[in-house]
Amino acid sequence: MNGRSAVPFTKASACGNDFLIIDGMHAPADLAEFTRRICDRHRGVGADGVEWLFPAQDADVRAWLFNADGSEAEISGNGTRCVAAYLCSERPREKVTIRTGTGVKTCSLTSHN
């Protein structure tokens, strides 16, 4: 065995940016290093970043964004849109709240596309 375990993810795209959405229950000890490896477009899945999802007391979910280089980011508008679409696809609803590094954002579903 190679010591690796499968990490389920969803790949989403918004306005030319692509993100991997991963449930925080699968988070490795070193989020930055794992994010760098999985976002590598030649040796990994390839993405602009990873939106790690964790439980939140004041929102539907907490999205912790890491850029492809492993650095943390407070928010990405396109990344937040991807998380909102993901949440709406997982459990049909018209509105979701997402805790980001810049506070809680409320997103409304405007169309299915």
mmCIF file of N, CA, C and O in Angstrom:
data_model
loop_
_atom_site.group_PDB
_atom_site.id
_atom_site.type_symbol
_atom_site.label_atom_id
_atom_site.label_comp_id
_atom_site.label_asym_id
_atom_site.label_seq_id
_atom_site.Cartn_x
_atom_site.Cartn_y
_atom_site.Cartn_z
ATOM 1 N N MET A 1 0.842 -1.178 0.000
ATOM 2 C CA MET A 1 0.000 0.000 0.000
ATOM 3 C C MET A 1 0.889 1.245 0.000
ATOM 4 O O MET A 1 1.950 1.261 0.609
ATOM 5 N N ASN A 2 0.455 2.304 -0.652
ATOM 6 C CA ASN A 2 1.288 3.489 -0.801
ATOM 7 C C ASN A 2 1.125 4.509 0.318
ATOM 8 O O ASN A 2 1.690 5.583 0.261
ATOM 9 N N GLY A 3 0.333 4.226 1.346
ATOM 10 C CA GLY A 3 0.183 5.155 2.460
ATOM 11 C C GLY A 3 -0.802 6.271 2.181
ATOM 12 O O GLY A 3 -1.032 7.122 3.018
ATOM 13 N N ARG A 4 -1.391 6.282 1.013
ATOM 14 C CA ARG A 4 -2.359 7.315 0.659
ATOM 15 C C ARG A 4 -3.762 6.779 0.850
ATOM 16 O O ARG A 4 -4.019 5.602 0.674
ATOM 17 N N SER A 5 -4.660 7.665 1.201
ATOM 18 C CA SER A 5 -6.056 7.265 1.264
ATOM 19 C C SER A 5 -6.850 8.187 0.356
ATOM 20 O O SER A 5 -6.469 9.331 0.112
ATOM 21 N N ALA A 6 -7.920 7.678 -0.165
ATOM 22 C CA ALA A 6 -8.752 8.444 -1.092
ATOM 23 C C ALA A 6 -9.442 9.588 -0.361
ATOM 24 O O ALA A 6 -9.942 9.419 0.748
ATOM 25 N N VAL A 7 -9.443 10.734 -0.974
ATOM 26 C CA VAL A 7 -10.134 11.909 -0.440
ATOM 27 C C VAL A 7 -11.184 12.297 -1.474
ATOM 28 O O VAL A 7 -10.851 12.756 -2.569
ATOM 29 N N PRO A 8 -12.460 12.116 -1.143
ATOM 30 C CA PRO A 8 -13.499 12.489 -2.099
ATOM 31 C C PRO A 8 -13.579 14.001 -2.266
ATOM 32 O O PRO A 8 -13.390 14.753 -1.299
ATOM 33 N N PHE A 9 -13.837 14.437 -3.487
ATOM 34 C CA PHE A 9 -13.926 15.864 -3.755
ATOM 35 C C PHE A 9 -14.900 16.100 -4.895
ATOM 36 O O PHE A 9 -15.243 15.194 -5.645
ATOM 37 N N THR A 10 -15.329 17.343 -5.002
ATOM 38 C CA THR A 10 -16.114 17.801 -6.145
ATOM 39 C C THR A 10 -15.325 18.914 -6.788
ATOM 40 O O THR A 10 -14.754 19.760 -6.086
ATOM 41 N N LYS A 11 -15.258 18.917 -8.111
ATOM 42 C CA LYS A 11 -14.586 19.996 -8.827
ATOM 43 C C LYS A 11 -15.664 20.893 -9.424
ATOM 44 O O LYS A 11 -16.581 20.411 -10.091
ATOM 45 N N ALA A 12 -15.567 22.181 -9.156
ATOM 46 C CA ALA A 12 -16.564 23.140 -9.626
ATOM 47 C C ALA A 12 -15.863 24.312 -10.288
ATOM 48 O O ALA A 12 -14.712 24.626 -9.975
ATOM 49 N N SER A 13 -16.577 24.967 -11.183
ATOM 50 C CA SER A 13 -16.017 26.088 -11.927
ATOM 51 C C SER A 13 -16.984 27.250 -11.939
ATOM 52 O O SER A 13 -18.200 27.065 -12.039
ATOM 53 N N ALA A 14 -16.443 28.461 -11.831
ATOM 54 C CA ALA A 14 -17.250 29.681 -11.922
ATOM 55 C C ALA A 14 -16.412 30.760 -12.593
ATOM 56 O O ALA A 14 -15.317 31.088 -12.126
ATOM 57 N N CYS A 15 -16.898 31.266 -13.700
ATOM 58 C CA CYS A 15 -16.260 32.396 -14.406
ATOM 59 C C CYS A 15 -14.774 32.163 -14.675
ATOM 60 O O CYS A 15 -13.947 33.052 -14.511
ATOM 61 N N GLY A 16 -14.419 30.935 -15.062
ATOM 62 C CA GLY A 16 -13.046 30.643 -15.437
ATOM 63 C C GLY A 16 -12.152 30.188 -14.303
ATOM 64 O O GLY A 16 -11.004 29.824 -14.539
ATOM 65 N N ASN A 17 -12.627 30.215 -13.075
ATOM 66 C CA ASN A 17 -11.859 29.703 -11.935
ATOM 67 C C ASN A 17 -12.405 28.337 -11.564
ATOM 68 O O ASN A 17 -13.611 28.124 -11.591
ATOM 69 N N ASP A 18 -11.506 27.407 -11.208
ATOM 70 C CA ASP A 18 -11.971 26.096 -10.777
ATOM 71 C C ASP A 18 -11.465 25.794 -9.378
ATOM 72 O O ASP A 18 -10.359 26.163 -8.998
ATOM 73 N N PHE A 19 -12.322 25.144 -8.627
ATOM 74 C CA PHE A 19 -12.044 24.852 -7.220
ATOM 75 C C PHE A 19 -12.416 23.420 -6.904
ATOM 76 O O PHE A 19 -13.364 22.881 -7.470
ATOM 77 N N LEU A 20 -11.674 22.839 -5.990
ATOM 78 C CA LEU A 20 -12.036 21.550 -5.443
ATOM 79 C C LEU A 20 -12.770 21.828 -4.138
ATOM 80 O O LEU A 20 -12.343 22.688 -3.356
ATOM 81 N N ILE A 21 -13.859 21.146 -3.926
ATOM 82 C CA ILE A 21 -14.643 21.299 -2.711
ATOM 83 C C ILE A 21 -14.511 19.997 -1.947
ATOM 84 O O ILE A 21 -14.844 18.923 -2.466
ATOM 85 N N ILE A 22 -13.981 20.098 -0.715
ATOM 86 C CA ILE A 22 -13.689 18.898 0.065
ATOM 87 C C ILE A 22 -14.243 19.062 1.480
ATOM 88 O O ILE A 22 -13.990 20.070 2.141
ATOM 89 N N ASP A 23 -14.959 18.047 1.934
ATOM 90 C CA ASP A 23 -15.473 18.031 3.299
ATOM 91 C C ASP A 23 -14.296 17.996 4.268
ATOM 92 O O ASP A 23 -13.381 17.173 4.111
ATOM 93 N N GLY A 24 -14.324 18.866 5.254
ATOM 94 C CA GLY A 24 -13.239 18.961 6.222
ATOM 95 C C GLY A 24 -12.985 17.690 7.009
ATOM 96 O O GLY A 24 -11.907 17.517 7.577
ATOM 97 N N MET A 25 -13.964 16.787 7.044
ATOM 98 C CA MET A 25 -13.736 15.525 7.764
ATOM 99 C C MET A 25 -12.623 14.705 7.103
ATOM 100 O O MET A 25 -12.069 13.793 7.714
ATOM 101 N N HIS A 26 -12.274 15.052 5.864
ATOM 102 C CA HIS A 26 -11.193 14.368 5.145
ATOM 103 C C HIS A 26 -9.892 15.187 5.153
ATOM 104 O O HIS A 26 -8.953 14.844 4.441
ATOM 105 N N ALA A 27 -9.868 16.246 5.935
ATOM 106 C CA ALA A 27 -8.712 17.151 5.945
ATOM 107 C C ALA A 27 -7.478 16.469 6.536
ATOM 108 O O ALA A 27 -7.535 15.907 7.628
ATOM 109 N N PRO A 28 -6.365 16.528 5.815
ATOM 110 C CA PRO A 28 -5.111 15.993 6.356
ATOM 111 C C PRO A 28 -4.520 16.989 7.356
ATOM 112 O O PRO A 28 -4.990 18.125 7.472
ATOM 113 N N ALA A 29 -3.485 16.566 8.048
ATOM 114 C CA ALA A 29 -2.858 17.433 9.051
ATOM 115 C C ALA A 29 -2.298 18.712 8.427
ATOM 116 O O ALA A 29 -2.381 19.787 9.023
ATOM 117 N N ASP A 30 -1.730 18.615 7.232
ATOM 118 C CA ASP A 30 -1.127 19.777 6.576
ATOM 119 C C ASP A 30 -1.977 20.180 5.367
ATOM 120 O O ASP A 30 -1.748 19.726 4.248
ATOM 121 N N LEU A 31 -2.960 21.042 5.610
ATOM 122 C CA LEU A 31 -3.863 21.480 4.541
ATOM 123 C C LEU A 31 -3.115 22.177 3.412
ATOM 124 O O LEU A 31 -3.433 21.979 2.241
ATOM 125 N N ALA A 32 -2.140 22.989 3.751
ATOM 126 C CA ALA A 32 -1.413 23.748 2.733
ATOM 127 C C ALA A 32 -0.671 22.813 1.773
ATOM 128 O O ALA A 32 -0.767 22.960 0.551
ATOM 129 N N GLU A 33 0.057 21.865 2.314
ATOM 130 C CA GLU A 33 0.826 20.937 1.468
ATOM 131 C C GLU A 33 -0.100 20.059 0.629
ATOM 132 O O GLU A 33 0.130 19.862 -0.565
ATOM 133 N N PHE A 34 -1.143 19.534 1.246
ATOM 134 C CA PHE A 34 -2.093 18.710 0.498
ATOM 135 C C PHE A 34 -2.726 19.527 -0.629
ATOM 136 O O PHE A 34 -2.868 19.042 -1.759
ATOM 137 N N THR A 35 -3.097 20.772 -0.335
ATOM 138 C CA THR A 35 -3.711 21.641 -1.346
ATOM 139 C C THR A 35 -2.752 21.875 -2.505
ATOM 140 O O THR A 35 -3.146 21.800 -3.674
ATOM 141 N N ARG A 36 -1.477 22.152 -2.220
ATOM 142 C CA ARG A 36 -0.477 22.339 -3.288
ATOM 143 C C ARG A 36 -0.419 21.110 -4.188
ATOM 144 O O ARG A 36 -0.404 21.221 -5.415
ATOM 145 N N ARG A 37 -0.388 19.925 -3.567
ATOM 146 C CA ARG A 37 -0.261 18.689 -4.352
ATOM 147 C C ARG A 37 -1.507 18.421 -5.195
ATOM 148 O O ARG A 37 -1.401 18.117 -6.382
ATOM 149 N N ILE A 38 -2.674 18.530 -4.599
ATOM 150 C CA ILE A 38 -3.891 18.181 -5.336
ATOM 151 C C ILE A 38 -4.225 19.214 -6.411
ATOM 152 O O ILE A 38 -4.827 18.890 -7.424
ATOM 153 N N CYS A 39 -3.809 20.477 -6.210
ATOM 154 C CA CYS A 39 -4.106 21.524 -7.198
ATOM 155 C C CYS A 39 -3.108 21.566 -8.355
ATOM 156 O O CYS A 39 -3.357 22.263 -9.340
ATOM 157 N N ASP A 40 -2.013 20.841 -8.243
ATOM 158 C CA ASP A 40 -1.023 20.818 -9.314
ATOM 159 C C ASP A 40 -1.674 20.322 -10.601
ATOM 160 O O ASP A 40 -2.252 19.234 -10.633
ATOM 161 N N ARG A 41 -1.583 21.099 -11.656
ATOM 162 C CA ARG A 41 -2.275 20.764 -12.906
ATOM 163 C C ARG A 41 -1.568 19.681 -13.723
ATOM 164 O O ARG A 41 -2.134 19.162 -14.677
ATOM 165 N N HIS A 42 -0.345 19.305 -13.339
ATOM 166 C CA HIS A 42 0.384 18.257 -14.069
ATOM 167 C C HIS A 42 0.444 16.948 -13.294
ATOM 168 O O HIS A 42 0.438 15.882 -13.892
ATOM 169 N N ARG A 43 0.529 17.029 -11.963
ATOM 170 C CA ARG A 43 0.664 15.815 -11.162
ATOM 171 C C ARG A 43 -0.511 15.575 -10.219
ATOM 172 O O ARG A 43 -0.565 14.552 -9.560
ATOM 173 N N GLY A 44 -1.431 16.541 -10.151
ATOM 174 C CA GLY A 44 -2.601 16.396 -9.282
ATOM 175 C C GLY A 44 -3.882 16.486 -10.095
ATOM 176 O O GLY A 44 -3.880 16.263 -11.305
ATOM 177 N N VAL A 45 -4.947 16.854 -9.435
ATOM 178 C CA VAL A 45 -6.238 17.019 -10.106
ATOM 179 C C VAL A 45 -6.233 18.308 -10.916
ATOM 180 O O VAL A 45 -6.760 18.361 -12.017
ATOM 181 N N GLY A 46 -5.636 19.337 -10.354
ATOM 182 C CA GLY A 46 -5.589 20.641 -11.003
ATOM 183 C C GLY A 46 -6.750 21.514 -10.585
ATOM 184 O O GLY A 46 -7.903 21.119 -10.733
ATOM 185 N N ALA A 47 -6.427 22.679 -10.039
ATOM 186 C CA ALA A 47 -7.461 23.635 -9.625
ATOM 187 C C ALA A 47 -6.791 24.924 -9.184
ATOM 188 O O ALA A 47 -5.586 24.956 -8.914
ATOM 189 N N ASP A 48 -7.599 25.983 -9.113
ATOM 190 C CA ASP A 48 -7.102 27.265 -8.612
ATOM 191 C C ASP A 48 -7.019 27.282 -7.088
ATOM 192 O O ASP A 48 -6.349 28.128 -6.511
ATOM 193 N N GLY A 49 -7.723 26.356 -6.439
ATOM 194 C CA GLY A 49 -7.694 26.296 -4.988
ATOM 195 C C GLY A 49 -8.643 25.236 -4.469
ATOM 196 O O GLY A 49 -9.359 24.582 -5.228
ATOM 197 N N VAL A 50 -8.627 25.083 -3.140
ATOM 198 C CA VAL A 50 -9.522 24.140 -2.465
ATOM 199 C C VAL A 50 -10.363 24.902 -1.461
ATOM 200 O O VAL A 50 -9.844 25.691 -0.664
ATOM 201 N N GLU A 51 -11.659 24.667 -1.515
ATOM 202 C CA GLU A 51 -12.593 25.172 -0.514
ATOM 203 C C GLU A 51 -12.846 24.011 0.446
ATOM 204 O O GLU A 51 -13.527 23.048 0.107
ATOM 205 N N TRP A 52 -12.235 24.085 1.631
ATOM 206 C CA TRP A 52 -12.411 23.065 2.666
ATOM 207 C C TRP A 52 -13.665 23.423 3.456
ATOM 208 O O TRP A 52 -13.784 24.542 3.946
ATOM 209 N N LEU A 53 -14.594 22.497 3.585
ATOM 210 C CA LEU A 53 -15.863 22.769 4.260
ATOM 211 C C LEU A 53 -15.888 22.156 5.651
ATOM 212 O O LEU A 53 -15.626 20.962 5.819
ATOM 213 N N PHE A 54 -16.231 23.002 6.622
ATOM 214 C CA PHE A 54 -16.312 22.597 8.015
ATOM 215 C C PHE A 54 -17.643 23.059 8.597
ATOM 216 O O PHE A 54 -18.254 24.002 8.084
ATOM 217 N N PRO A 55 -18.079 22.443 9.682
ATOM 218 C CA PRO A 55 -19.313 22.904 10.327
ATOM 219 C C PRO A 55 -19.150 24.335 10.843
ATOM 220 O O PRO A 55 -18.050 24.762 11.184
ATOM 221 N N ALA A 56 -20.255 25.059 10.896
ATOM 222 C CA ALA A 56 -20.269 26.423 11.430
ATOM 223 C C ALA A 56 -21.503 26.572 12.307
ATOM 224 O O ALA A 56 -22.558 26.015 11.990
ATOM 225 N N GLN A 57 -21.366 27.305 13.392
ATOM 226 C CA GLN A 57 -22.510 27.534 14.275
ATOM 227 C C GLN A 57 -23.418 28.627 13.738
ATOM 228 O O GLN A 57 -24.614 28.616 13.985
ATOM 229 N N ASP A 58 -22.858 29.571 12.985
ATOM 230 C CA ASP A 58 -23.623 30.732 12.544
ATOM 231 C C ASP A 58 -23.916 30.744 11.045
ATOM 232 O O ASP A 58 -24.324 31.752 10.493
ATOM 233 N N ALA A 59 -23.694 29.613 10.381
ATOM 234 C CA ALA A 59 -23.921 29.524 8.930
ATOM 235 C C ALA A 59 -24.150 28.058 8.572
ATOM 236 O O ALA A 59 -23.943 27.170 9.395
ATOM 237 N N ASP A 60 -24.552 27.826 7.324
ATOM 238 C CA ASP A 60 -24.735 26.446 6.871
ATOM 239 C C ASP A 60 -23.408 25.696 6.831
ATOM 240 O O ASP A 60 -23.368 24.488 7.043
ATOM 241 N N VAL A 61 -22.331 26.423 6.551
ATOM 242 C CA VAL A 61 -21.013 25.799 6.443
ATOM 243 C C VAL A 61 -19.939 26.875 6.602
ATOM 244 O O VAL A 61 -20.189 28.054 6.366
ATOM 245 N N ARG A 62 -18.757 26.439 7.000
ATOM 246 C CA ARG A 62 -17.581 27.316 7.007
ATOM 247 C C ARG A 62 -16.688 26.876 5.857
ATOM 248 O O ARG A 62 -16.335 25.681 5.767
ATOM 249 N N ALA A 63 -16.355 27.793 4.964
ATOM 250 C CA ALA A 63 -15.479 27.494 3.837
ATOM 251 C C ALA A 63 -14.110 28.112 4.114
ATOM 252 O O ALA A 63 -13.984 29.328 4.252
ATOM 253 N N TRP A 64 -13.103 27.262 4.213
ATOM 254 C CA TRP A 64 -11.735 27.706 4.474
ATOM 255 C C TRP A 64 -10.978 27.517 3.172
ATOM 256 O O TRP A 64 -10.730 26.400 2.732
ATOM 257 N N LEU A 65 -10.612 28.626 2.542
ATOM 258 C CA LEU A 65 -10.018 28.613 1.209
ATOM 259 C C LEU A 65 -8.499 28.611 1.251
ATOM 260 O O LEU A 65 -7.881 29.442 1.918
ATOM 261 N N PHE A 66 -7.938 27.654 0.506
ATOM 262 C CA PHE A 66 -6.497 27.615 0.277
ATOM 263 C C PHE A 66 -6.269 27.742 -1.224
ATOM 264 O O PHE A 66 -6.906 27.037 -2.015
ATOM 265 N N ASN A 67 -5.376 28.631 -1.618
ATOM 266 C CA ASN A 67 -5.013 28.801 -3.028
ATOM 267 C C ASN A 67 -4.153 27.631 -3.485
ATOM 268 O O ASN A 67 -3.602 26.886 -2.662
ATOM 269 N N ALA A 68 -3.978 27.497 -4.789
ATOM 270 C CA ALA A 68 -3.205 26.395 -5.355
ATOM 271 C C ALA A 68 -1.765 26.349 -4.840
ATOM 272 O O ALA A 68 -1.166 25.282 -4.771
ATOM 273 N N ASP A 69 -1.212 27.500 -4.457
ATOM 274 C CA ASP A 69 0.164 27.520 -3.940
ATOM 275 C C ASP A 69 0.236 27.180 -2.450
ATOM 276 O O ASP A 69 1.306 27.201 -1.850
ATOM 277 N N GLY A 70 -0.911 26.868 -1.845
ATOM 278 C CA GLY A 70 -0.946 26.497 -0.431
ATOM 279 C C GLY A 70 -1.193 27.657 0.514
ATOM 280 O O GLY A 70 -1.348 27.443 1.714
ATOM 281 N N SER A 71 -1.245 28.867 -0.013
ATOM 282 C CA SER A 71 -1.510 30.017 0.856
ATOM 283 C C SER A 71 -2.996 30.106 1.175
ATOM 284 O O SER A 71 -3.841 29.684 0.388
ATOM 285 N N GLU A 72 -3.302 30.643 2.354
ATOM 286 C CA GLU A 72 -4.699 30.841 2.741
ATOM 287 C C GLU A 72 -5.222 32.123 2.121
ATOM 288 O O GLU A 72 -4.485 33.080 1.933
ATOM 289 N N ALA A 73 -6.510 32.129 1.824
ATOM 290 C CA ALA A 73 -7.170 33.329 1.310
ATOM 291 C C ALA A 73 -8.429 33.566 2.128
ATOM 292 O O ALA A 73 -9.062 32.613 2.587
ATOM 293 N N GLU A 74 -8.770 34.832 2.318
ATOM 294 C CA GLU A 74 -9.974 35.138 3.091
ATOM 295 C C GLU A 74 -11.233 34.732 2.344
ATOM 296 O O GLU A 74 -12.171 34.207 2.931
ATOM 297 N N ILE A 75 -11.250 35.003 1.042
ATOM 298 C CA ILE A 75 -12.448 34.714 0.256
ATOM 299 C C ILE A 75 -12.105 34.757 -1.229
ATOM 300 O O ILE A 75 -11.163 35.428 -1.645
ATOM 301 N N SER A 76 -12.891 34.046 -1.987
ATOM 302 C CA SER A 76 -12.913 34.165 -3.443
ATOM 303 C C SER A 76 -14.388 34.227 -3.803
ATOM 304 O O SER A 76 -15.157 33.337 -3.413
ATOM 305 N N GLY A 77 -14.767 35.249 -4.527
ATOM 306 C CA GLY A 77 -16.162 35.344 -4.939
ATOM 307 C C GLY A 77 -16.579 34.136 -5.751
ATOM 308 O O GLY A 77 -17.636 33.541 -5.520
ATOM 309 N N ASN A 78 -15.738 33.734 -6.706
ATOM 310 C CA ASN A 78 -16.058 32.571 -7.531
ATOM 311 C C ASN A 78 -16.027 31.278 -6.716
ATOM 312 O O ASN A 78 -16.846 30.390 -6.918
ATOM 313 N N GLY A 79 -15.096 31.186 -5.796
ATOM 314 C CA GLY A 79 -15.044 30.013 -4.930
ATOM 315 C C GLY A 79 -16.281 29.909 -4.054
ATOM 316 O O GLY A 79 -16.837 28.822 -3.872
ATOM 317 N N THR A 80 -16.729 31.037 -3.527
ATOM 318 C CA THR A 80 -17.934 31.055 -2.695
ATOM 319 C C THR A 80 -19.149 30.669 -3.530
ATOM 320 O O THR A 80 -20.025 29.932 -3.066
ATOM 321 N N ARG A 81 -19.207 31.140 -4.774
ATOM 322 C CA ARG A 81 -20.299 30.751 -5.676
ATOM 323 C C ARG A 81 -20.291 29.240 -5.906
ATOM 324 O O ARG A 81 -21.344 28.601 -5.942
ATOM 325 N N CYS A 82 -19.109 28.663 -6.073
ATOM 326 C CA CYS A 82 -19.004 27.215 -6.263
ATOM 327 C C CYS A 82 -19.505 26.463 -5.024
ATOM 328 O O CYS A 82 -20.224 25.463 -5.149
ATOM 329 N N VAL A 83 -19.127 26.934 -3.852
ATOM 330 C CA VAL A 83 -19.580 26.291 -2.614
ATOM 331 C C VAL A 83 -21.099 26.384 -2.509
ATOM 332 O O VAL A 83 -21.775 25.409 -2.176
ATOM 333 N N ALA A 84 -21.655 27.556 -2.806
ATOM 334 C CA ALA A 84 -23.108 27.734 -2.734
ATOM 335 C C ALA A 84 -23.818 26.785 -3.702
ATOM 336 O O ALA A 84 -24.806 26.129 -3.335
ATOM 337 N N ALA A 85 -23.326 26.684 -4.923
ATOM 338 C CA ALA A 85 -23.936 25.786 -5.908
ATOM 339 C C ALA A 85 -23.835 24.333 -5.443
ATOM 340 O O ALA A 85 -24.790 23.557 -5.581
ATOM 341 N N TYR A 86 -22.691 23.979 -4.885
ATOM 342 C CA TYR A 86 -22.493 22.629 -4.366
ATOM 343 C C TYR A 86 -23.514 22.323 -3.274
ATOM 344 O O TYR A 86 -24.164 21.277 -3.286
ATOM 345 N N LEU A 87 -23.662 23.239 -2.329
ATOM 346 C CA LEU A 87 -24.600 23.029 -1.224
ATOM 347 C C LEU A 87 -26.033 22.901 -1.730
ATOM 348 O O LEU A 87 -26.795 22.060 -1.248
ATOM 349 N N CYS A 88 -26.394 23.715 -2.713
ATOM 350 C CA CYS A 88 -27.746 23.653 -3.282
ATOM 351 C C CYS A 88 -27.976 22.350 -4.047
ATOM 352 O O CYS A 88 -29.098 21.855 -4.105
ATOM 353 N N SER A 89 -26.916 21.791 -4.612
ATOM 354 C CA SER A 89 -27.065 20.523 -5.329
ATOM 355 C C SER A 89 -27.143 19.345 -4.363
ATOM 356 O O SER A 89 -27.771 18.335 -4.660
ATOM 357 N N GLU A 90 -26.499 19.466 -3.211
ATOM 358 C CA GLU A 90 -26.512 18.395 -2.219
ATOM 359 C C GLU A 90 -27.845 18.301 -1.496
ATOM 360 O O GLU A 90 -28.297 17.221 -1.150
ATOM 361 N N ARG A 91 -28.429 19.442 -1.203
ATOM 362 C CA ARG A 91 -29.728 19.508 -0.531
ATOM 363 C C ARG A 91 -30.492 20.676 -1.135
ATOM 364 O O ARG A 91 -30.153 21.831 -0.864
ATOM 365 N N PRO A 92 -31.484 20.399 -1.978
ATOM 366 C CA PRO A 92 -32.186 21.478 -2.682
ATOM 367 C C PRO A 92 -32.691 22.569 -1.737
ATOM 368 O O PRO A 92 -33.351 22.291 -0.742
ATOM 369 N N ARG A 93 -32.317 23.784 -2.062
ATOM 370 C CA ARG A 93 -32.730 24.970 -1.312
ATOM 371 C C ARG A 93 -32.462 26.191 -2.155
ATOM 372 O O ARG A 93 -31.726 26.126 -3.130
ATOM 373 N N GLU A 94 -33.041 27.298 -1.776
ATOM 374 C CA GLU A 94 -32.912 28.537 -2.550
ATOM 375 C C GLU A 94 -31.856 29.486 -1.984
ATOM 376 O O GLU A 94 -31.392 30.377 -2.681
ATOM 377 N N LYS A 95 -31.492 29.306 -0.708
ATOM 378 C CA LYS A 95 -30.549 30.202 -0.047
ATOM 379 C C LYS A 95 -29.609 29.414 0.844
ATOM 380 O O LYS A 95 -30.024 28.461 1.487
ATOM 381 N N VAL A 96 -28.340 29.837 0.879
ATOM 382 C CA VAL A 96 -27.364 29.233 1.780
ATOM 383 C C VAL A 96 -26.534 30.337 2.418
ATOM 384 O O VAL A 96 -26.352 31.409 1.841
ATOM 385 N N THR A 97 -26.037 30.047 3.614
ATOM 386 C CA THR A 97 -25.118 30.970 4.274
ATOM 387 C C THR A 97 -23.773 30.269 4.418
ATOM 388 O O THR A 97 -23.713 29.087 4.775
ATOM 389 N N ILE A 98 -22.718 31.015 4.103
ATOM 390 C CA ILE A 98 -21.367 30.467 4.102
ATOM 391 C C ILE A 98 -20.467 31.383 4.919
ATOM 392 O O ILE A 98 -20.358 32.575 4.630
ATOM 393 N N ARG A 99 -19.830 30.824 5.951
ATOM 394 C CA ARG A 99 -18.854 31.601 6.720
ATOM 395 C C ARG A 99 -17.547 31.573 5.957
ATOM 396 O O ARG A 99 -17.012 30.505 5.661
ATOM 397 N N THR A 100 -17.051 32.749 5.594
ATOM 398 C CA THR A 100 -15.773 32.892 4.902
ATOM 399 C C THR A 100 -14.817 33.636 5.829
ATOM 400 O O THR A 100 -15.197 34.044 6.923
ATOM 401 N N GLY A 101 -13.621 33.867 5.359
ATOM 402 C CA GLY A 101 -12.655 34.635 6.135
ATOM 403 C C GLY A 101 -13.036 36.098 6.289
ATOM 404 O O GLY A 101 -12.446 36.821 7.088
ATOM 405 N N THR A 102 -14.028 36.541 5.531
ATOM 406 C CA THR A 102 -14.481 37.937 5.632
ATOM 407 C C THR A 102 -15.879 38.037 6.230
ATOM 408 O O THR A 102 -16.514 39.078 6.134
ATOM 409 N N GLY A 103 -16.368 36.954 6.817
ATOM 410 C CA GLY A 103 -17.681 36.976 7.451
ATOM 411 C C GLY A 103 -18.656 36.038 6.759
ATOM 412 O O GLY A 103 -18.307 35.311 5.833
ATOM 413 N N VAL A 104 -19.902 36.095 7.222
ATOM 414 C CA VAL A 104 -20.943 35.230 6.682
ATOM 415 C C VAL A 104 -21.528 35.859 5.426
ATOM 416 O O VAL A 104 -21.904 37.029 5.421
ATOM 417 N N LYS A 105 -21.577 35.075 4.363
ATOM 418 C CA LYS A 105 -22.139 35.518 3.085
ATOM 419 C C LYS A 105 -23.416 34.722 2.830
ATOM 420 O O LYS A 105 -23.453 33.513 3.030
ATOM 421 N N THR A 106 -24.458 35.427 2.398
ATOM 422 C CA THR A 106 -25.717 34.784 2.034
ATOM 423 C C THR A 106 -25.787 34.713 0.517
ATOM 424 O O THR A 106 -25.620 35.721 -0.169
ATOM 425 N N CYS A 107 -25.999 33.517 0.007
ATOM 426 C CA CYS A 107 -26.065 33.296 -1.430
ATOM 427 C C CYS A 107 -27.452 32.790 -1.788
ATOM 428 O O CYS A 107 -27.993 31.911 -1.115
ATOM 429 N N SER A 108 -28.008 33.345 -2.863
ATOM 430 C CA SER A 108 -29.324 32.945 -3.329
ATOM 431 C C SER A 108 -29.208 32.272 -4.686
ATOM 432 O O SER A 108 -28.523 32.762 -5.575
ATOM 433 N N LEU A 109 -29.923 31.166 -4.831
ATOM 434 C CA LEU A 109 -29.958 30.445 -6.096
ATOM 435 C C LEU A 109 -30.814 31.236 -7.079
ATOM 436 O O LEU A 109 -31.965 31.570 -6.779
ATOM 437 N N THR A 110 -30.255 31.560 -8.222
ATOM 438 C CA THR A 110 -31.002 32.328 -9.235
ATOM 439 C C THR A 110 -31.403 31.470 -10.423
ATOM 440 O O THR A 110 -32.349 31.799 -11.117
ATOM 441 N N SER A 111 -30.661 30.370 -10.672
ATOM 442 C CA SER A 111 -31.041 29.465 -11.758
ATOM 443 C C SER A 111 -30.269 28.159 -11.608
ATOM 444 O O SER A 111 -29.248 28.109 -10.938
ATOM 445 N N HIS A 112 -30.786 27.128 -12.253
ATOM 446 C CA HIS A 112 -30.092 25.839 -12.327
ATOM 447 C C HIS A 112 -29.443 25.782 -13.702
ATOM 448 O O HIS A 112 -30.104 25.907 -14.715
ATOM 449 N N ASN A 113 -28.130 25.640 -13.731
ATOM 450 C CA ASN A 113 -27.439 25.647 -15.010
ATOM 451 C C ASN A 113 -26.212 24.765 -14.924
ATOM 452 O O ASN A 113 -25.446 24.848 -14.051
#
